[in-house]
């Protein structure tokens, strides 16, 4: 793991990527939700900047994790599997993509998705707008990052009561905006 993270830190000249690489190199426990979130965030920033091969390598750091009943811990492996599934699907590798989706959906409860629609469709946009109006742009980018991860998780896992086209549009828009973050 250390060799991979050091290589990414050296080759990807983006502040966000280097910041997460440094956090992971400093401390990384696969039993810590915060440390796993750092891996998930690194993979997401690599996706945003278009470093898909490196993103897949980072996602694979969590590929052997199994669900232990703790959703706080499981959120990050779930997220990186969705990211990897998305890239595999876009590359035409549908079998590998579907295998990840099957694993993800073993621990999802689609009947509860209806409770998350307003959070995704309304609340996140309100939070972004409020941050743009009242505070530094970086806080709005934090909400955009959160919305991007949600869009990818909901789109790839499927069965979310929002059309895939809406997710795809949001993902393209959010990536375009976040790609400008140094």
PDB file of C-alpha atoms in Angstrom:
ATOM      1  CA  UNK A   1       0.000   0.000   0.000  1.00  0.00           C
ATOM      2  CA  UNK A   2       2.738   2.460   0.961  1.00  0.00           C
ATOM      3  CA  UNK A   3       4.485   2.098  -2.397  1.00  0.00           C
ATOM      4  CA  UNK A   4       1.239   2.799  -4.287  1.00  0.00           C
ATOM      5  CA  UNK A   5       0.354   5.870  -2.236  1.00  0.00           C
ATOM      6  CA  UNK A   6       3.890   7.270  -2.486  1.00  0.00           C
ATOM      7  CA  UNK A   7       3.886   6.748  -6.265  1.00  0.00           C
ATOM      8  CA  UNK A   8       0.543   8.531  -6.625  1.00  0.00           C
ATOM      9  CA  UNK A   9       1.732  11.383  -4.410  1.00  0.00           C
ATOM     10  CA  UNK A  10       4.782  11.851  -6.620  1.00  0.00           C
ATOM     11  CA  UNK A  11       3.093  11.497 -10.013  1.00  0.00           C
ATOM     12  CA  UNK A  12      -0.234  13.290  -9.504  1.00  0.00           C
ATOM     13  CA  UNK A  13       0.382  17.005  -9.166  1.00  0.00           C
ATOM     14  CA  UNK A  14      -2.865  17.916  -7.397  1.00  0.00           C
ATOM     15  CA  UNK A  15      -3.025  19.374  -3.912  1.00  0.00           C
ATOM     16  CA  UNK A  16      -6.118  17.368  -2.854  1.00  0.00           C
ATOM     17  CA  UNK A  17      -4.546  14.106  -3.994  1.00  0.00           C
ATOM     18  CA  UNK A  18      -1.282  14.810  -2.207  1.00  0.00           C
ATOM     19  CA  UNK A  19      -3.114  15.842   0.949  1.00  0.00           C
ATOM     20  CA  UNK A  20      -4.998  12.536   1.112  1.00  0.00           C
ATOM     21  CA  UNK A  21      -1.845  10.591   0.236  1.00  0.00           C
ATOM     22  CA  UNK A  22      -0.074  12.239   3.169  1.00  0.00           C
ATOM     23  CA  UNK A  23      -2.937  11.423   5.536  1.00  0.00           C
ATOM     24  CA  UNK A  24      -2.935   7.781   4.440  1.00  0.00           C
ATOM     25  CA  UNK A  25       0.842   7.490   4.690  1.00  0.00           C
ATOM     26  CA  UNK A  26       0.792   8.995   8.176  1.00  0.00           C
ATOM     27  CA  UNK A  27      -1.814   6.587   9.514  1.00  0.00           C
ATOM     28  CA  UNK A  28      -4.113   4.028   7.959  1.00  0.00           C
ATOM     29  CA  UNK A  29      -6.063   1.450   9.884  1.00  0.00           C
ATOM     30  CA  UNK A  30      -8.608  -0.654   8.071  1.00  0.00           C
ATOM     31  CA  UNK A  31     -10.662  -0.618  11.273  1.00  0.00           C
ATOM     32  CA  UNK A  32     -10.982   3.166  11.377  1.00  0.00           C
ATOM     33  CA  UNK A  33     -13.862   4.769   9.487  1.00  0.00           C
ATOM     34  CA  UNK A  34     -11.868   8.031   9.233  1.00  0.00           C
ATOM     35  CA  UNK A  35      -8.852   6.288   7.699  1.00  0.00           C
ATOM     36  CA  UNK A  36     -11.082   4.380   5.280  1.00  0.00           C
ATOM     37  CA  UNK A  37     -12.790   7.655   4.349  1.00  0.00           C
ATOM     38  CA  UNK A  38      -9.361   9.027   3.428  1.00  0.00           C
ATOM     39  CA  UNK A  39      -8.883   6.133   1.005  1.00  0.00           C
ATOM     40  CA  UNK A  40     -12.365   6.687  -0.419  1.00  0.00           C
ATOM     41  CA  UNK A  41     -11.724  10.432  -0.794  1.00  0.00           C
ATOM     42  CA  UNK A  42      -8.380   9.801  -2.504  1.00  0.00           C
ATOM     43  CA  UNK A  43     -10.046   7.426  -4.971  1.00  0.00           C
ATOM     44  CA  UNK A  44     -12.806   9.975  -5.623  1.00  0.00           C
ATOM     45  CA  UNK A  45     -10.347  12.823  -6.264  1.00  0.00           C
ATOM     46  CA  UNK A  46      -8.390  10.575  -8.628  1.00  0.00           C
ATOM     47  CA  UNK A  47     -11.675   9.916 -10.438  1.00  0.00           C
ATOM     48  CA  UNK A  48     -12.441  13.643 -10.599  1.00  0.00           C
ATOM     49  CA  UNK A  49      -9.037  14.418 -12.107  1.00  0.00           C
ATOM     50  CA  UNK A  50      -9.269  11.526 -14.587  1.00  0.00           C
ATOM     51  CA  UNK A  51      -6.603   9.249 -13.120  1.00  0.00           C
ATOM     52  CA  UNK A  52      -8.754   6.144 -13.546  1.00  0.00           C
ATOM     53  CA  UNK A  53      -6.009   3.503 -13.451  1.00  0.00           C
ATOM     54  CA  UNK A  54      -4.608   4.940 -10.222  1.00  0.00           C
ATOM     55  CA  UNK A  55      -8.153   5.214  -8.872  1.00  0.00           C
ATOM     56  CA  UNK A  56      -8.735   1.519  -9.514  1.00  0.00           C
ATOM     57  CA  UNK A  57      -5.486   0.678  -7.722  1.00  0.00           C
ATOM     58  CA  UNK A  58      -6.607   2.704  -4.683  1.00  0.00           C
ATOM     59  CA  UNK A  59     -10.058   1.094  -4.790  1.00  0.00           C
ATOM     60  CA  UNK A  60      -8.393  -2.305  -4.769  1.00  0.00           C
ATOM     61  CA  UNK A  61      -6.861  -1.505  -1.377  1.00  0.00           C
ATOM     62  CA  UNK A  62     -10.318  -2.229   0.079  1.00  0.00           C
ATOM     63  CA  UNK A  63     -11.350  -5.060  -2.266  1.00  0.00           C
ATOM     64  CA  UNK A  64     -10.947  -7.818   0.320  1.00  0.00           C
ATOM     65  CA  UNK A  65     -12.934  -6.084   3.040  1.00  0.00           C
ATOM     66  CA  UNK A  66     -16.081  -7.871   4.126  1.00  0.00           C
ATOM     67  CA  UNK A  67     -19.151  -6.369   5.746  1.00  0.00           C
ATOM     68  CA  UNK A  68     -18.939  -6.747   9.518  1.00  0.00           C
ATOM     69  CA  UNK A  69     -22.319  -5.237  10.348  1.00  0.00           C
ATOM     70  CA  UNK A  70     -20.863  -1.767  10.906  1.00  0.00           C
ATOM     71  CA  UNK A  71     -22.147   0.625   8.230  1.00  0.00           C
ATOM     72  CA  UNK A  72     -19.769   3.391   9.380  1.00  0.00           C
ATOM     73  CA  UNK A  73     -16.866   1.139   8.391  1.00  0.00           C
ATOM     74  CA  UNK A  74     -18.661  -0.263   5.322  1.00  0.00           C
ATOM     75  CA  UNK A  75     -19.430   3.141   3.761  1.00  0.00           C
ATOM     76  CA  UNK A  76     -15.918   3.513   2.308  1.00  0.00           C
ATOM     77  CA  UNK A  77     -15.576   0.034   0.777  1.00  0.00           C
ATOM     78  CA  UNK A  78     -19.091   0.520  -0.634  1.00  0.00           C
ATOM     79  CA  UNK A  79     -18.056   3.871  -2.131  1.00  0.00           C
ATOM     80  CA  UNK A  80     -14.854   2.610  -3.747  1.00  0.00           C
ATOM     81  CA  UNK A  81     -16.658  -0.424  -5.179  1.00  0.00           C
ATOM     82  CA  UNK A  82     -19.196   1.946  -6.766  1.00  0.00           C
ATOM     83  CA  UNK A  83     -16.390   4.086  -8.208  1.00  0.00           C
ATOM     84  CA  UNK A  84     -14.572   1.076  -9.611  1.00  0.00           C
ATOM     85  CA  UNK A  85     -17.819  -0.388 -10.932  1.00  0.00           C
ATOM     86  CA  UNK A  86     -18.548   2.892 -12.726  1.00  0.00           C
ATOM     87  CA  UNK A  87     -15.172   2.966 -14.470  1.00  0.00           C
ATOM     88  CA  UNK A  88     -15.391  -0.716 -15.379  1.00  0.00           C
ATOM     89  CA  UNK A  89     -18.896  -0.184 -16.788  1.00  0.00           C
ATOM     90  CA  UNK A  90     -17.726   2.823 -18.802  1.00  0.00           C
ATOM     91  CA  UNK A  91     -14.822   0.732 -20.162  1.00  0.00           C
ATOM     92  CA  UNK A  92     -17.240  -1.989 -21.263  1.00  0.00           C
ATOM     93  CA  UNK A  93     -16.141  -4.450 -18.569  1.00  0.00           C
ATOM     94  CA  UNK A  94     -19.705  -5.220 -17.533  1.00  0.00           C
ATOM     95  CA  UNK A  95     -19.038  -8.556 -15.805  1.00  0.00           C
ATOM     96  CA  UNK A  96     -16.537  -7.037 -13.380  1.00  0.00           C
ATOM     97  CA  UNK A  97     -18.806  -4.053 -12.846  1.00  0.00           C
ATOM     98  CA  UNK A  98     -21.831  -6.243 -12.131  1.00  0.00           C
ATOM     99  CA  UNK A  99     -19.889  -8.441  -9.695  1.00  0.00           C
ATOM    100  CA  UNK A 100     -19.091  -5.336  -7.639  1.00  0.00           C
ATOM    101  CA  UNK A 101     -22.713  -4.159  -7.767  1.00  0.00           C
ATOM    102  CA  UNK A 102     -23.890  -7.556  -6.573  1.00  0.00           C
ATOM    103  CA  UNK A 103     -21.516  -7.360  -3.595  1.00  0.00           C
ATOM    104  CA  UNK A 104     -22.608  -3.785  -2.829  1.00  0.00           C
ATOM    105  CA  UNK A 105     -26.302  -4.622  -2.953  1.00  0.00           C
ATOM    106  CA  UNK A 106     -25.945  -7.499  -0.497  1.00  0.00           C
ATOM    107  CA  UNK A 107     -25.864  -4.871   2.255  1.00  0.00           C
ATOM    108  CA  UNK A 108     -28.162  -2.206   0.806  1.00  0.00           C
ATOM    109  CA  UNK A 109     -31.843  -1.688   1.573  1.00  0.00           C
ATOM    110  CA  UNK A 110     -33.462  -0.157  -1.535  1.00  0.00           C
ATOM    111  CA  UNK A 111     -36.818   0.074   0.243  1.00  0.00           C
ATOM    112  CA  UNK A 112     -35.263   2.877   2.330  1.00  0.00           C
ATOM    113  CA  UNK A 113     -34.012   4.900  -0.651  1.00  0.00           C
ATOM    114  CA  UNK A 114     -37.246   6.884  -0.826  1.00  0.00           C
ATOM    115  CA  UNK A 115     -36.199   8.486   2.484  1.00  0.00           C
ATOM    116  CA  UNK A 116     -32.996   9.819   0.866  1.00  0.00           C
ATOM    117  CA  UNK A 117     -34.450  11.451  -2.249  1.00  0.00           C
ATOM    118  CA  UNK A 118     -35.080  14.877  -0.689  1.00  0.00           C
ATOM    119  CA  UNK A 119     -31.634  14.870   0.888  1.00  0.00           C
ATOM    120  CA  UNK A 120     -30.060  14.280  -2.511  1.00  0.00           C
ATOM    121  CA  UNK A 121     -32.393  16.337  -4.726  1.00  0.00           C
ATOM    122  CA  UNK A 122     -33.004  19.330  -2.435  1.00  0.00           C
ATOM    123  CA  UNK A 123     -30.914  19.517   0.744  1.00  0.00           C
ATOM    124  CA  UNK A 124     -27.494  19.157  -0.848  1.00  0.00           C
ATOM    125  CA  UNK A 125     -28.260  21.877  -3.391  1.00  0.00           C
ATOM    126  CA  UNK A 126     -29.472  24.167  -0.608  1.00  0.00           C
ATOM    127  CA  UNK A 127     -26.266  23.533   1.332  1.00  0.00           C
ATOM    128  CA  UNK A 128     -24.130  24.291  -1.735  1.00  0.00           C
ATOM    129  CA  UNK A 129     -26.050  27.520  -2.415  1.00  0.00           C
ATOM    130  CA  UNK A 130     -25.835  28.630   1.228  1.00  0.00           C
ATOM    131  CA  UNK A 131     -22.094  28.053   1.335  1.00  0.00           C
ATOM    132  CA  UNK A 132     -21.599  29.950  -1.916  1.00  0.00           C
ATOM    133  CA  UNK A 133     -23.621  32.851  -0.550  1.00  0.00           C
ATOM    134  CA  UNK A 134     -22.249  33.074   2.972  1.00  0.00           C
ATOM    135  CA  UNK A 135     -18.854  31.399   3.201  1.00  0.00           C
ATOM    136  CA  UNK A 136     -15.696  30.505   1.312  1.00  0.00           C
ATOM    137  CA  UNK A 137     -16.106  28.530  -1.884  1.00  0.00           C
ATOM    138  CA  UNK A 138     -14.148  25.611  -0.430  1.00  0.00           C
ATOM    139  CA  UNK A 139     -17.082  24.766   1.839  1.00  0.00           C
ATOM    140  CA  UNK A 140     -19.414  24.654  -1.162  1.00  0.00           C
ATOM    141  CA  UNK A 141     -16.907  22.346  -2.839  1.00  0.00           C
ATOM    142  CA  UNK A 142     -17.125  20.086   0.202  1.00  0.00           C
ATOM    143  CA  UNK A 143     -20.874  19.766  -0.343  1.00  0.00           C
ATOM    144  CA  UNK A 144     -20.329  19.232  -4.068  1.00  0.00           C
ATOM    145  CA  UNK A 145     -17.877  16.436  -3.253  1.00  0.00           C
ATOM    146  CA  UNK A 146     -20.452  14.865  -0.924  1.00  0.00           C
ATOM    147  CA  UNK A 147     -23.156  15.138  -3.602  1.00  0.00           C
ATOM    148  CA  UNK A 148     -20.825  13.613  -6.201  1.00  0.00           C
ATOM    149  CA  UNK A 149     -20.096  10.622  -3.991  1.00  0.00           C
ATOM    150  CA  UNK A 150     -23.823  10.200  -3.328  1.00  0.00           C
ATOM    151  CA  UNK A 151     -24.658  10.417  -7.034  1.00  0.00           C
ATOM    152  CA  UNK A 152     -22.074   7.774  -7.882  1.00  0.00           C
ATOM    153  CA  UNK A 153     -23.196   5.479  -5.051  1.00  0.00           C
ATOM    154  CA  UNK A 154     -26.890   5.768  -5.917  1.00  0.00           C
ATOM    155  CA  UNK A 155     -26.394   5.584  -9.709  1.00  0.00           C
ATOM    156  CA  UNK A 156     -24.126   2.576  -9.702  1.00  0.00           C
ATOM    157  CA  UNK A 157     -25.974   0.486  -7.120  1.00  0.00           C
ATOM    158  CA  UNK A 158     -29.269   1.080  -8.919  1.00  0.00           C
ATOM    159  CA  UNK A 159     -32.853   0.975  -7.657  1.00  0.00           C
ATOM    160  CA  UNK A 160     -32.697   4.588  -6.413  1.00  0.00           C
ATOM    161  CA  UNK A 161     -35.938   6.457  -7.264  1.00  0.00           C
ATOM    162  CA  UNK A 162     -34.146   9.099  -9.363  1.00  0.00           C
ATOM    163  CA  UNK A 163     -33.508   8.578 -13.094  1.00  0.00           C
ATOM    164  CA  UNK A 164     -29.974   7.533 -14.067  1.00  0.00           C
ATOM    165  CA  UNK A 165     -29.933  10.461 -16.505  1.00  0.00           C
ATOM    166  CA  UNK A 166     -30.272  12.898 -13.586  1.00  0.00           C
ATOM    167  CA  UNK A 167     -27.347  11.240 -11.799  1.00  0.00           C
ATOM    168  CA  UNK A 168     -25.242  11.257 -14.965  1.00  0.00           C
ATOM    169  CA  UNK A 169     -25.967  14.951 -15.517  1.00  0.00           C
ATOM    170  CA  UNK A 170     -25.134  15.782 -11.891  1.00  0.00           C
ATOM    171  CA  UNK A 171     -21.933  13.718 -11.998  1.00  0.00           C
ATOM    172  CA  UNK A 172     -20.714  15.464 -15.163  1.00  0.00           C
ATOM    173  CA  UNK A 173     -21.526  18.903 -13.725  1.00  0.00           C
ATOM    174  CA  UNK A 174     -19.938  18.224 -10.340  1.00  0.00           C
ATOM    175  CA  UNK A 175     -16.796  16.685 -11.844  1.00  0.00           C
ATOM    176  CA  UNK A 176     -16.415  19.707 -14.152  1.00  0.00           C
ATOM    177  CA  UNK A 177     -16.614  22.065 -11.183  1.00  0.00           C
ATOM    178  CA  UNK A 178     -14.470  20.007  -8.792  1.00  0.00           C
ATOM    179  CA  UNK A 179     -11.822  19.328 -11.435  1.00  0.00           C
ATOM    180  CA  UNK A 180     -10.915  23.020 -11.122  1.00  0.00           C
ATOM    181  CA  UNK A 181      -9.991  22.554  -7.445  1.00  0.00           C
ATOM    182  CA  UNK A 182      -6.224  22.461  -7.135  1.00  0.00           C
TER     183      UNK A 182
END
